[in-house]
Amino acid sequence: MRLTYIYHSGFAIEADGYSILIDYLKDTGETPDTGYVHDELLHRPGTLYILSTHFHPDHFNPEILKWQETKKDIKYIFSKDILKRRRAKPEDGLFMKKGDVFEDGQICIRAFGSTDVGISFLIEAEGKLLFHAGDLNNWHWKDESTPQEVAKAEGDYLHELDELTKATGHLHLAMFPVDPRIGSDFMRGAKQFVDRIQTDILVPMHFWERPAEVVAFGAYAESKGCRYILLGEPGEGTDF
């Protein structure tokens, strides 16, 4: 299988006979309709599963709904808040809430919670467990929040993390926010994640244009037996 970083929290996963695209914001090219998705993924044989964790514009671009004109074998799997916020219509795809499961013989997708809007995705494919966190993170903004706000954010996050650990104690690959905008404790959520779940590979996301700053998480991840792969440039990829 191959993982390709598209942008922000967007990733493509390619396997024999199908592909998965998660949280598409924009393509890797210099113009909106060029790049890895438009030039490669939309023309790749097999089913293309397009997943969106929530309605925020940095995770859901309504342009994706037009791609059926280019590629017929597309399955849209969205968080239910996208429907509730009227970013898509009921006939546009399958809408999931926390606890829902989609399975079709090729892949199995289970919806878990988030500490922001929407859901996160646990995907079973090719005998591997893959996790895309969406906006699940310890968003505590310690440098500018009250102690009460920090404690609530911590509690909410650890609750969702406990729910995931009940389902699995081992992931082959996790795509997880490591966002320097949080401030001095920006790696805390990612540290807690690899502390609790054995993760073979962790790929950071949600770092916007600041990939150099998230290099710092590598040493901690590796101390937990986790291979840390930073795909800092759109279009970069790795086999796993």
CSV table of C-alpha atoms in Angstrom, one decimal:
chain,number,residue,atom,x,y,z
A,1,MET,CA,0.0,0.0,0.0
A,2,ARG,CA,1.1,3.6,-0.6
A,3,LEU,CA,0.3,6.7,1.3
A,4,THR,CA,0.5,10.1,-0.4
A,5,TYR,CA,0.3,13.5,1.4
A,6,ILE,CA,-2.0,15.8,-0.5
A,7,TYR,CA,-2.3,18.9,1.8
A,8,HIS,CA,-3.1,19.8,5.4
A,9,SER,CA,-5.1,16.8,6.6
A,10,GLY,CA,-5.6,15.3,3.2
A,11,PHE,CA,-4.1,11.9,2.2
A,12,ALA,CA,-4.5,9.3,-0.5
A,13,ILE,CA,-4.1,5.6,0.2
A,14,GLU,CA,-3.6,3.3,-2.7
A,15,ALA,CA,-4.1,-0.5,-2.7
A,16,ASP,CA,-4.7,-3.2,-5.3
A,17,GLY,CA,-8.0,-2.4,-7.0
A,18,TYR,CA,-9.0,0.6,-5.0
A,19,SER,CA,-7.9,4.0,-3.5
A,20,ILE,CA,-9.0,6.0,-0.5
A,21,LEU,CA,-8.9,9.8,-0.3
A,22,ILE,CA,-9.4,11.5,3.1
A,23,ASP,CA,-10.2,15.1,4.0
A,24,TYR,CA,-9.4,16.7,0.7
A,25,LEU,CA,-8.8,20.5,0.8
A,26,LYS,CA,-6.9,21.2,-2.4
A,27,ASP,CA,-4.7,19.3,-4.9
A,28,THR,CA,-0.9,19.3,-5.1
A,29,GLY,CA,-0.6,21.2,-8.4
A,30,GLU,CA,-0.2,24.9,-9.2
A,31,THR,CA,-3.8,25.2,-10.3
A,32,PRO,CA,-6.9,23.9,-8.6
A,33,ASP,CA,-7.6,21.2,-11.2
A,34,THR,CA,-4.0,19.8,-11.4
A,35,GLY,CA,-1.9,17.6,-9.2
A,36,TYR,CA,-1.8,14.1,-7.8
A,37,VAL,CA,-5.6,13.7,-7.3
A,38,HIS,CA,-6.8,15.1,-10.6
A,39,ASP,CA,-3.9,13.7,-12.7
A,40,GLU,CA,-3.5,10.3,-11.1
A,41,LEU,CA,-6.1,9.3,-8.5
A,42,LEU,CA,-9.2,10.2,-10.5
A,43,HIS,CA,-7.9,8.0,-13.4
A,44,ARG,CA,-6.7,5.1,-11.4
A,45,PRO,CA,-8.7,1.8,-12.0
A,46,GLY,CA,-10.9,0.6,-9.2
A,47,THR,CA,-13.1,2.1,-6.6
A,48,LEU,CA,-12.2,5.5,-5.1
A,49,TYR,CA,-13.5,5.9,-1.6
A,50,ILE,CA,-13.7,9.6,-0.6
A,51,LEU,CA,-13.9,10.3,3.1
A,52,SER,CA,-14.5,13.5,5.0
A,53,THR,CA,-14.3,13.7,8.8
A,54,HIS,CA,-16.3,16.9,9.2
A,55,PHE,CA,-17.7,20.0,7.5
A,56,HIS,CA,-14.9,22.5,8.3
A,57,PRO,CA,-13.7,23.9,5.0
A,58,ASP,CA,-10.1,22.7,5.6
A,59,HIS,CA,-11.4,19.1,5.7
A,60,PHE,CA,-14.3,19.2,3.3
A,61,ASN,CA,-14.2,20.7,-0.2
A,62,PRO,CA,-17.6,20.4,-2.0
A,63,GLU,CA,-15.6,20.2,-5.3
A,64,ILE,CA,-15.2,16.5,-4.6
A,65,LEU,CA,-18.9,15.9,-5.4
A,66,LYS,CA,-18.3,17.0,-9.0
A,67,TRP,CA,-15.8,14.2,-9.5
A,68,GLN,CA,-18.4,11.7,-10.4
A,69,GLU,CA,-18.5,13.3,-13.8
A,70,THR,CA,-14.9,12.2,-14.3
A,71,LYS,CA,-14.9,8.9,-12.4
A,72,LYS,CA,-18.0,6.7,-12.0
A,73,ASP,CA,-16.7,4.3,-9.4
A,74,ILE,CA,-16.7,6.7,-6.4
A,75,LYS,CA,-18.1,6.0,-2.9
A,76,TYR,CA,-18.6,9.1,-0.7
A,77,ILE,CA,-18.4,8.4,3.0
A,78,PHE,CA,-18.9,11.5,5.1
A,79,SER,CA,-19.5,12.6,8.7
A,80,LYS,CA,-23.2,13.3,9.4
A,81,ASP,CA,-22.5,16.9,10.3
A,82,ILE,CA,-21.7,17.6,6.6
A,83,LEU,CA,-25.3,16.7,5.9
A,84,LYS,CA,-26.7,18.6,8.9
A,85,ARG,CA,-24.8,21.7,7.8
A,86,ARG,CA,-26.2,21.3,4.3
A,87,ARG,CA,-22.8,21.0,2.7
A,88,ALA,CA,-24.1,17.9,0.9
A,89,LYS,CA,-27.5,16.3,0.1
A,90,PRO,CA,-28.7,12.9,1.4
A,91,GLU,CA,-28.3,11.3,-2.0
A,92,ASP,CA,-24.7,12.4,-2.2
A,93,GLY,CA,-23.2,9.6,-0.1
A,94,LEU,CA,-23.2,7.6,3.1
A,95,PHE,CA,-23.3,9.7,6.3
A,96,MET,CA,-21.8,8.3,9.5
A,97,LYS,CA,-21.9,9.2,13.1
A,98,LYS,CA,-19.7,7.9,16.0
A,99,GLY,CA,-20.3,4.2,16.3
A,100,ASP,CA,-21.4,3.5,12.7
A,101,VAL,CA,-19.6,0.9,10.6
A,102,PHE,CA,-19.3,0.7,6.8
A,103,GLU,CA,-18.1,-2.5,5.2
A,104,ASP,CA,-18.2,-3.7,1.6
A,105,GLY,CA,-15.8,-6.6,1.2
A,106,GLN,CA,-12.8,-4.4,0.3
A,107,ILE,CA,-12.6,-2.2,3.3
A,108,CYS,CA,-14.2,-1.7,6.7
A,109,ILE,CA,-14.6,1.8,8.2
A,110,ARG,CA,-15.6,2.5,11.8
A,111,ALA,CA,-16.4,6.0,13.0
A,112,PHE,CA,-15.0,7.1,16.3
A,113,GLY,CA,-15.3,10.4,18.1
A,114,SER,CA,-13.6,13.8,17.9
A,115,THR,CA,-12.8,16.6,20.2
A,116,ASP,CA,-14.0,19.1,17.6
A,117,VAL,CA,-16.8,18.6,15.1
A,118,GLY,CA,-17.4,15.3,13.3
A,119,ILE,CA,-15.7,12.0,13.6
A,120,SER,CA,-12.4,10.1,13.1
A,121,PHE,CA,-12.0,7.0,10.9
A,122,LEU,CA,-10.6,3.6,11.8
A,123,ILE,CA,-10.0,1.8,8.5
A,124,GLU,CA,-9.3,-1.9,8.0
A,125,ALA,CA,-7.7,-2.6,4.6
A,126,GLU,CA,-5.4,-5.3,3.3
A,127,GLY,CA,-5.2,-6.7,6.8
A,128,LYS,CA,-3.9,-3.5,8.3
A,129,LEU,CA,-5.5,-1.0,10.7
A,130,LEU,CA,-5.3,2.7,9.6
A,131,PHE,CA,-6.5,5.6,11.6
A,132,HIS,CA,-7.2,9.2,10.4
A,133,ALA,CA,-7.9,11.4,13.4
A,134,GLY,CA,-9.7,14.2,11.6
A,135,ASP,CA,-9.8,17.0,14.3
A,136,LEU,CA,-9.4,14.6,17.2
A,137,ASN,CA,-6.6,16.0,19.4
A,138,ASN,CA,-5.9,17.5,22.7
A,139,TRP,CA,-6.8,21.1,21.7
A,140,HIS,CA,-6.0,22.7,25.0
A,141,TRP,CA,-4.1,25.9,23.9
A,142,LYS,CA,-2.3,25.9,27.2
A,143,ASP,CA,-0.6,29.3,26.7
A,144,GLU,CA,-3.9,31.2,26.4
A,145,SER,CA,-6.5,29.1,28.1
A,146,THR,CA,-7.7,29.0,31.7
A,147,PRO,CA,-6.7,25.9,33.8
A,148,GLN,CA,-10.4,24.9,33.7
A,149,GLU,CA,-10.4,25.0,29.9
A,150,VAL,CA,-7.2,23.0,29.7
A,151,ALA,CA,-8.6,20.4,32.1
A,152,LYS,CA,-11.8,20.0,30.1
A,153,ALA,CA,-9.9,19.7,26.8
A,154,GLU,CA,-7.7,17.1,28.4
A,155,GLY,CA,-10.6,15.1,29.8
A,156,ASP,CA,-12.6,15.2,26.6
A,157,TYR,CA,-9.6,14.0,24.6
A,158,LEU,CA,-8.6,11.2,26.9
A,159,HIS,CA,-12.2,10.0,26.9
A,160,GLU,CA,-12.2,9.7,23.1
A,161,LEU,CA,-8.8,8.1,23.2
A,162,ASP,CA,-10.0,5.5,25.7
A,163,GLU,CA,-12.9,4.6,23.3
A,164,LEU,CA,-10.4,4.0,20.5
A,165,THR,CA,-8.1,1.8,22.7
A,166,LYS,CA,-11.1,-0.4,23.6
A,167,ALA,CA,-11.3,-1.2,19.9
A,168,THR,CA,-7.6,-1.7,19.2
A,169,GLY,CA,-4.3,-1.5,21.0
A,170,HIS,CA,-2.3,-1.6,17.8
A,171,LEU,CA,-2.3,0.5,14.6
A,172,HIS,CA,-0.2,0.0,11.5
A,173,LEU,CA,-0.6,3.6,10.5
A,174,ALA,CA,-2.0,6.7,12.1
A,175,MET,CA,-2.5,10.2,10.6
A,176,PHE,CA,-2.7,12.6,13.5
A,177,PRO,CA,-2.7,16.4,14.1
A,178,VAL,CA,0.6,17.9,15.2
A,179,ASP,CA,-0.2,21.5,15.0
A,180,PRO,CA,2.3,24.2,16.1
A,181,ARG,CA,-0.4,26.8,16.4
A,182,ILE,CA,-1.4,25.2,19.8
A,183,GLY,CA,1.7,26.7,21.4
A,184,SER,CA,4.3,25.3,23.7
A,185,ASP,CA,2.5,22.0,24.4
A,186,PHE,CA,1.6,21.3,20.7
A,187,MET,CA,2.8,17.7,20.8
A,188,ARG,CA,0.9,16.7,23.9
A,189,GLY,CA,-2.0,15.0,22.1
A,190,ALA,CA,0.3,13.1,19.8
A,191,LYS,CA,2.4,12.0,22.8
A,192,GLN,CA,-0.7,10.7,24.6
A,193,PHE,CA,-1.8,8.9,21.5
A,194,VAL,CA,1.4,6.9,21.1
A,195,ASP,CA,1.7,6.3,24.8
A,196,ARG,CA,-1.7,4.5,24.8
A,197,ILE,CA,-1.8,2.8,21.3
A,198,GLN,CA,1.1,0.9,19.8
A,199,THR,CA,1.5,2.6,16.5
A,200,ASP,CA,3.9,1.3,13.8
A,201,ILE,CA,3.9,4.5,11.8
A,202,LEU,CA,2.7,8.0,12.7
A,203,VAL,CA,2.4,10.6,10.0
A,204,PRO,CA,1.7,14.2,11.3
A,205,MET,CA,-0.9,16.4,9.7
A,206,HIS,CA,-2.7,19.7,10.3
A,207,PHE,CA,0.6,21.6,10.5
A,208,TRP,CA,-0.3,24.0,7.6
A,209,GLU,CA,2.8,25.6,6.2
A,210,ARG,CA,5.0,24.8,9.2
A,211,PRO,CA,6.4,21.2,8.6
A,212,ALA,CA,9.9,22.1,10.0
A,213,GLU,CA,8.4,22.6,13.5
A,214,VAL,CA,6.8,19.2,13.7
A,215,VAL,CA,10.1,17.4,13.1
A,216,ALA,CA,10.5,17.8,16.9
A,217,PHE,CA,8.0,15.0,17.6
A,218,GLY,CA,10.2,12.4,15.9
A,219,ALA,CA,12.4,11.6,18.9
A,220,TYR,CA,9.5,11.0,21.2
A,221,ALA,CA,7.6,8.9,18.7
A,222,GLU,CA,10.6,6.7,18.1
A,223,SER,CA,11.2,6.3,21.8
A,224,LYS,CA,7.8,4.5,21.8
A,225,GLY,CA,8.8,2.2,19.0
A,226,CYS,CA,6.9,4.3,16.4
A,227,ARG,CA,8.3,5.1,13.0
A,228,TYR,CA,7.7,8.8,12.5
A,229,ILE,CA,7.3,9.8,8.8
A,230,LEU,CA,6.9,13.5,8.1
A,231,LEU,CA,5.6,14.1,4.6
A,232,GLY,CA,6.2,17.9,4.5
A,233,GLU,CA,5.6,18.6,0.8
A,234,PRO,CA,2.3,17.9,-1.0
A,235,GLY,CA,2.7,14.9,-3.3
A,236,GLU,CA,5.3,13.2,-1.1
A,237,GLY,CA,4.5,9.6,-0.3
A,238,THR,CA,5.7,6.4,1.4
A,239,ASP,CA,5.0,2.7,1.0
A,240,PHE,CA,3.8,0.9,4.1
